[in-house]
Structure formats: structure tokens, C-alpha cells
Amino acid sequence: MAFTLTYNVALVMFGAGLLGVAAGVTGTFMFLRKRALLSDAISHATLPGLCGGFMVMVALGGSGRALEGLLLGSAVSAALGLLAVNFLKSQTRLSEDAAIGAVLSSFFGLGVVMLTVIQNMSAGRQAGLDQLLLGSTAAMLREDAEMIAIGAALVFLVGFVLHRAMTLTAFDENFARALGLNVPLIDAAAMALVLAVTVAGLKIVGLILIVALLIIPPVTARLWSNRAAYIWPIAGAIGGASGLIGAGLSSLAPDLPTGAIIVLVAAGFFLVSFLVAPARGALASAMRHRKFQRRVHRRQGLLALAQGYRILEPYTRKLLQREGYVRADGVMTERGQSAATAAQRDEARVAYLRSKPDYAEFLSRHDGLSDLSRAFTRDELAHIDTRMEAAS
Amino acid sequence: MLRLHQNDQTLDPQSPLAIRGLSVSYGEKPALFSVDLTVAPYSMTAIVGPNGAGKSTLLKAALGVVPRLSGQVSIFGRALASERHRIAYVPQRASVDWDFPANVRDVVLMGLYGKMGLLRRISRDDLAIAEDALAQVGMQDFAHRQIGQLSGGQQQRIFLARALAQNADLYLLDEPFAGVDAATEAAIITLLKKLKDAGKTVVAVHHDLSTVTAYFDHVAMINTRLIAQGPVAQVFTTAHLQEAYGGRLATAQIDRLREAGHY
């Protein structure tokens, strides 16, 4: 099946992309605040409200399919779920993760029972409520897509305005409070954003998988950057790309739930990032470790040579030989000779500095492994040497 | 002295930090009970007391970081809310996760939050302030270092740099010497004394009794209640120490502590 960009597909892709950006930005705060799991409780707690909203609308004589009513119902029950978690945490001695587990499963259980009841109602069979569990784009109306886009844009805007206050709170809550920041209000704002993303995403991603769109982008962004200031935009971009691409792919396979495809795309971004990201990726980490190991062996080997010992470890011997410090028969080359002498001299300098408490701070500039000339200037080294000579 | 109904206006207007009848509790047991404290202007005041005496809680409650059950706080004779910009708070180093994605400069810039607010972009001036603060703690070469790679002493230094960036008049530090190397301890105390000389007031929760006389000019001794406060020479006495620490300090130890300042 070929991909054709109809108006409807473009609309859905645009909506899903915006939703992804909003989810990535919102999720970043939850992730930095170490409360990512709370998003899970919020999203699962939407189900009873969703069903309740449907039932109320049917009881009032409607078809029960109006999206506004369903979203309102889910927002109310998600807020109740959030209150329940906070209540359990503050009134009992339960930790937050335990409270989340209890609330999440109870609310979801109640929702599933209500959903089953609805499926057996005459109005319920065509309602397609089950599509809100995993998301679908097949039956999306223009109004639906517009509402999602507006909601997502609002969430993004609020998240952008609050990101500095949120980062500060996530790193150092006490300091934030001392500055006069209203930390409970900031936390509440973050919850409200999660709630808004969940509700806005019901139609496309569905309530079970929206949490993935909140968590995977920031976690992926963390692999790429060591600074919160960059994690926000990267997470937004990854979320947006996942939504856009996922919704596009979904138009090719209308039988598959859209939410699952979007989440799989996000998971793909994570997997690739996990392997290749330069900051914290697996490949980069492995390479850094190898490099570090080589430095340790090189230093150890040179020091051993300088002191006239034989190098027993095969890896060290091979390394020094490959780098031209020793010949195949184990005898030092000229280059090895001078490197070994330099390493030995550095070792003596470090020993001297270590014996003088006044130099502790000075010495802290050295990593204990590389040449001292990389940590200190020529003048500083000369100064050390003079002091050492005077001492001996 | 239990004076619960007193107006903020009656607190000492000269004092950078005056506290009356402060009680705080984390459960049923009070962490602090009816503590009165008046910090002398331009002083360096140590808050000492045994573990669990409420030393950190005192600072946190004074700043509204933890809720108080009762009591009033005034900052330079005025309400806390209007004077927050004159206070720099240095929390315990161990109270944050140093794996947080930020570099050294990011953390120091957090001290400028009060100035920058939600959205204003970081300016050249802001960066200059951060750089200057880092230079004062000897960390100018570390601006772009990931905070997770810092030693304990370096972490404490950048917390201090963040407080310096705030350009406050009152510095409240929670255990600034806990778990730092000797060089850092010396650098920090030199810096704090410099602040005092520049007309600032410094209050620090302090756990090492052997350095109280050398580092501080005033001391407040607490153990849930206030035991004594005032100039070190008058307050840092055997009787007060025994009252604060109970049987945990032998008289011989206390004598040695009292001597420590006068060698």
C-alpha cells in the first residue's frame, strides 16, 4: 500500500506531532522530578471517567459519542486518581510508588468493568470506546484533530513558560522554596499538564500507551544531553517526530492501533539513541571505557618499565608494543625510554605534592593518570621541581 | 519563654534574622519548640547542637522551606516575603541528586533566578556574575564540567558560588563543611570571613565543635529548645555544652574544645 498524504492523514499527523511535542516537554519535568510513574497513574485513572461520561451522556438522551463529554469525564476521574495518590502518600506511610500501584490498578479495574457494561448496552456497541484504549485515527474528525492540536499547543506553551521554575524545583526543591517559589503549585501545574496531554491524546494514542509518549522522549533525550536546558527541546522533538511518523505509518495500516505504532516509533528512537548517543549511549560508554583501560595499562606498563620490572600482563605488553614503546623482544625503544622516565618523574611529583596538604587543591586538578603536563602549566611544573629539589 | 501572640513589628528591626516562638514538627514529636533567636548584624553565627536537635530545621523553617506550627520570623525587621531577595540559602550538599543533568554554570545561574524570573533570557551580565562567583570559590575552570563529576568539596563550592551569585545580605548555610576536604574547608571559611568583612551576615549550621571558636564570633546552641545564644566567649561554655549535648560530651572534651580557640 502506497502512502498518500490526503488532507485527513495530514491533519492527523499534524495533531499527533503536536501532541508528541507537548508530551515530550511535559514528560521531561516528570522525569527530572523522578515522578515519571505518576503519569501512568493519571492516564490509567481516566478510564472510569471516560465510561462514566459516556453513560451520563446516554442517560441524558445523547449518543454518548461526543468527544468533549468523554474528555471531561476522563479529566475528572484522572484528577480524582491523582488526589487519591496524594492522599495515600500524605495520610498513610505508603511511598509514592506503592500508592501509584494501588490507585492505578483500582481505577483501571473499575474502568474495565464499566467498559464491559457499556459494550453490552445497545448504544455501547457502536460507540467505539475501546478505540480510546489504544488509539485510532480511522474515525477521526476534523474537529477532533483541531481540538487535539489546540490542547497540545496550549500544553507546550505552559510547559515552556514554566520550564525554568520546573528545572530549579526538580534539581533543588529546598533552594526553590527558599527563593519563594510555590513548589506545590509548580507540581500541580505539571500534573495538570500531564492530565491535559493524556486527555488530548486519548483519541490518537489511547490511555494505556500515552504514558510511553510522556516517558520515552525525555529518557531518550537524556542519552543525548547532560543538560536539562537541552533535554526539553530534544524530548519535544523526539515526541513530535514519533507522533508525526507514527500517525503517518498508521494510515498505511488502519487495522493496527495508532497508539501502539506511535509508541513503537518512539521506542525505535530510544533504541537507536541507546546505542549511538555520544553522551550516554552504550557504544560511546564502551569506547570510553576501553580508552580509559588503555590509559591505565599504558601508565602501569611504563612505570613498571621505568622501575626495571618485567611486564607480565599480555594486554599491557601488546599495547606498549603496538604503540612503539617496546620492541617485540620486550626491550624499551627510545620513545619508551623517555615516556617511562617522564611517567616516573610525574609519579615522584605527585608523591611530593600529596605529602604537602597545602597542595591538595592544586593536586585535585590532576586525574591521577595522565601526564602532569596536561593538568599544570610549564611554570607550575618548574615550581614543583624546584621545591622538590630543595626538599631533598 | 512562650510568647505566641506577638506582632512581627515588635521583632528586632536591626537583626538580619529574628525568630520568636518558633515550633516545628514532622510528626507528633516537636523538632523545634518555641525557639527565640536574634542574629546579630554583621556577625558569623554558628548553630550547634547534637544530631536531631533541629539545627537544619531551624534554617528551613525560618525560610518557609518547611511549614511552621507557630512563631514569627523577621528579616531585617521586615516580613520574609518582601526580603527574600536579601537572603542566600545553601542547603545541605547531600539533599540533591548530583546526577541531575546540569553543568556547574547551570547550577550557579540558578542563584540568579530571583533576578531573571520565568522567561528572561540569560544575559552577558548574568554570565559575568556566575563567572565571578565561580572564581571566588576557585572553580572558574570548571564552568562546563558535568556536576556528576565533581568531588564533595567541589560540590560544596558550587553551592556556595550559587549563593554568592545571589548577592545577598544574609547567608544561611546548612552544614557547609560536611564531608569536604581540608583545602575546601579552609577556602570556604576564608570566603565567609570575607563576606562578613564586606558587611554581610553569615549563619551556618555547624557540626564540628572543635572549630567553633576559630571560625565564628557568635553561637546559638539548640537542642529542640534554644539553650543559649550570644558571643562565642560567653555562650560556648562547659555548662551550656553539657546542657545541649547531655552526657554525650565529657567535661575533659569540653575543656579541650574551649581551649581550641585560644592557642
Coordinates of C-alpha atoms in Angstrom, one line a residue, chain A residues 31-34 160-168 170-175 177-181 222 225-229 231 280 357 360-361 364-365, chain B residues 60 63-65 84 89 91 95-103 106-107 110-111 113 116-122 138 146-147 154 157 159 162 166 183:
Chain A
F31 CA 11.2 12.6 34.6
L32 CA 13.6 15.2 36.1
R33 CA 11.4 15.3 39.2
K34 CA 11.6 11.5 39.4
F160 CA 7.7 26.4 28.0
V161 CA 6.8 29.3 30.4
L162 CA 7.3 27.1 33.4
H163 CA 10.4 25.2 32.4
R164 CA 12.9 27.3 34.3
A165 CA 11.0 27.1 37.5
M166 CA 10.4 23.4 36.9
T167 CA 14.0 22.6 36.4
L168 CA 15.0 24.5 39.5
A170 CA 13.4 19.3 40.1
F171 CA 17.1 19.8 41.0
D172 CA 16.9 21.5 44.4
E173 CA 13.4 21.7 45.9
N174 CA 14.7 23.3 49.2
F175 CA 16.5 26.1 47.3
R177 CA 11.3 27.1 48.2
A178 CA 13.8 29.4 49.9
L179 CA 13.7 31.6 46.8
G180 CA 10.0 31.8 47.4
L181 CA 8.8 29.6 44.6
R222 CA 18.8 12.2 28.4
S225 CA 22.5 15.5 26.6
N226 CA 23.8 16.1 30.1
R227 CA 22.0 19.4 30.5
A228 CA 18.3 20.0 31.3
A229 CA 18.3 23.0 29.1
I231 CA 16.7 17.8 27.3
R280 CA 25.4 8.3 27.5
P357 CA 48.5 19.4 52.5
A360 CA 45.8 19.3 48.0
E361 CA 43.7 21.7 46.0
S364 CA 42.9 18.0 42.6
R365 CA 43.3 19.3 39.1
Chain B
K60 CA 14.4 25.7 56.8
L63 CA 12.8 30.4 55.2
G64 CA 9.5 28.7 54.9
V65 CA 11.0 25.7 53.3
R84 CA 13.7 37.1 50.3
Y89 CA 20.4 29.8 51.3
P91 CA 21.1 23.7 51.5
S95 CA 20.0 17.0 49.7
V96 CA 20.2 17.0 45.9
D97 CA 20.8 14.3 43.3
W98 CA 24.2 15.2 41.7
D99 CA 23.4 13.1 38.7
F100 CA 20.9 15.7 37.6
P101 CA 21.6 16.8 34.0
A102 CA 23.3 20.2 34.6
N103 CA 26.8 21.6 34.4
D106 CA 23.8 25.9 35.1
V107 CA 23.7 25.4 38.9
M110 CA 20.1 29.2 39.4
G111 CA 21.2 31.7 42.0
Y113 CA 16.5 33.0 39.3
M116 CA 15.6 36.5 35.9
G117 CA 12.2 35.2 36.6
L118 CA 10.4 32.7 34.4
L119 CA 11.4 33.8 30.9
R120 CA 14.1 36.5 30.7
R121 CA 17.0 35.2 28.6
I122 CA 20.4 34.8 30.3
G138 CA 38.3 28.8 42.9
Q146 CA 29.1 18.0 34.5
I147 CA 28.1 18.3 38.1
Q154 CA 33.8 20.9 44.7
R157 CA 32.0 25.1 46.4
F159 CA 26.6 25.6 46.1
R162 CA 25.3 29.9 43.6
Q166 CA 22.6 36.0 44.6
A183 CA 41.5 22.7 51.4

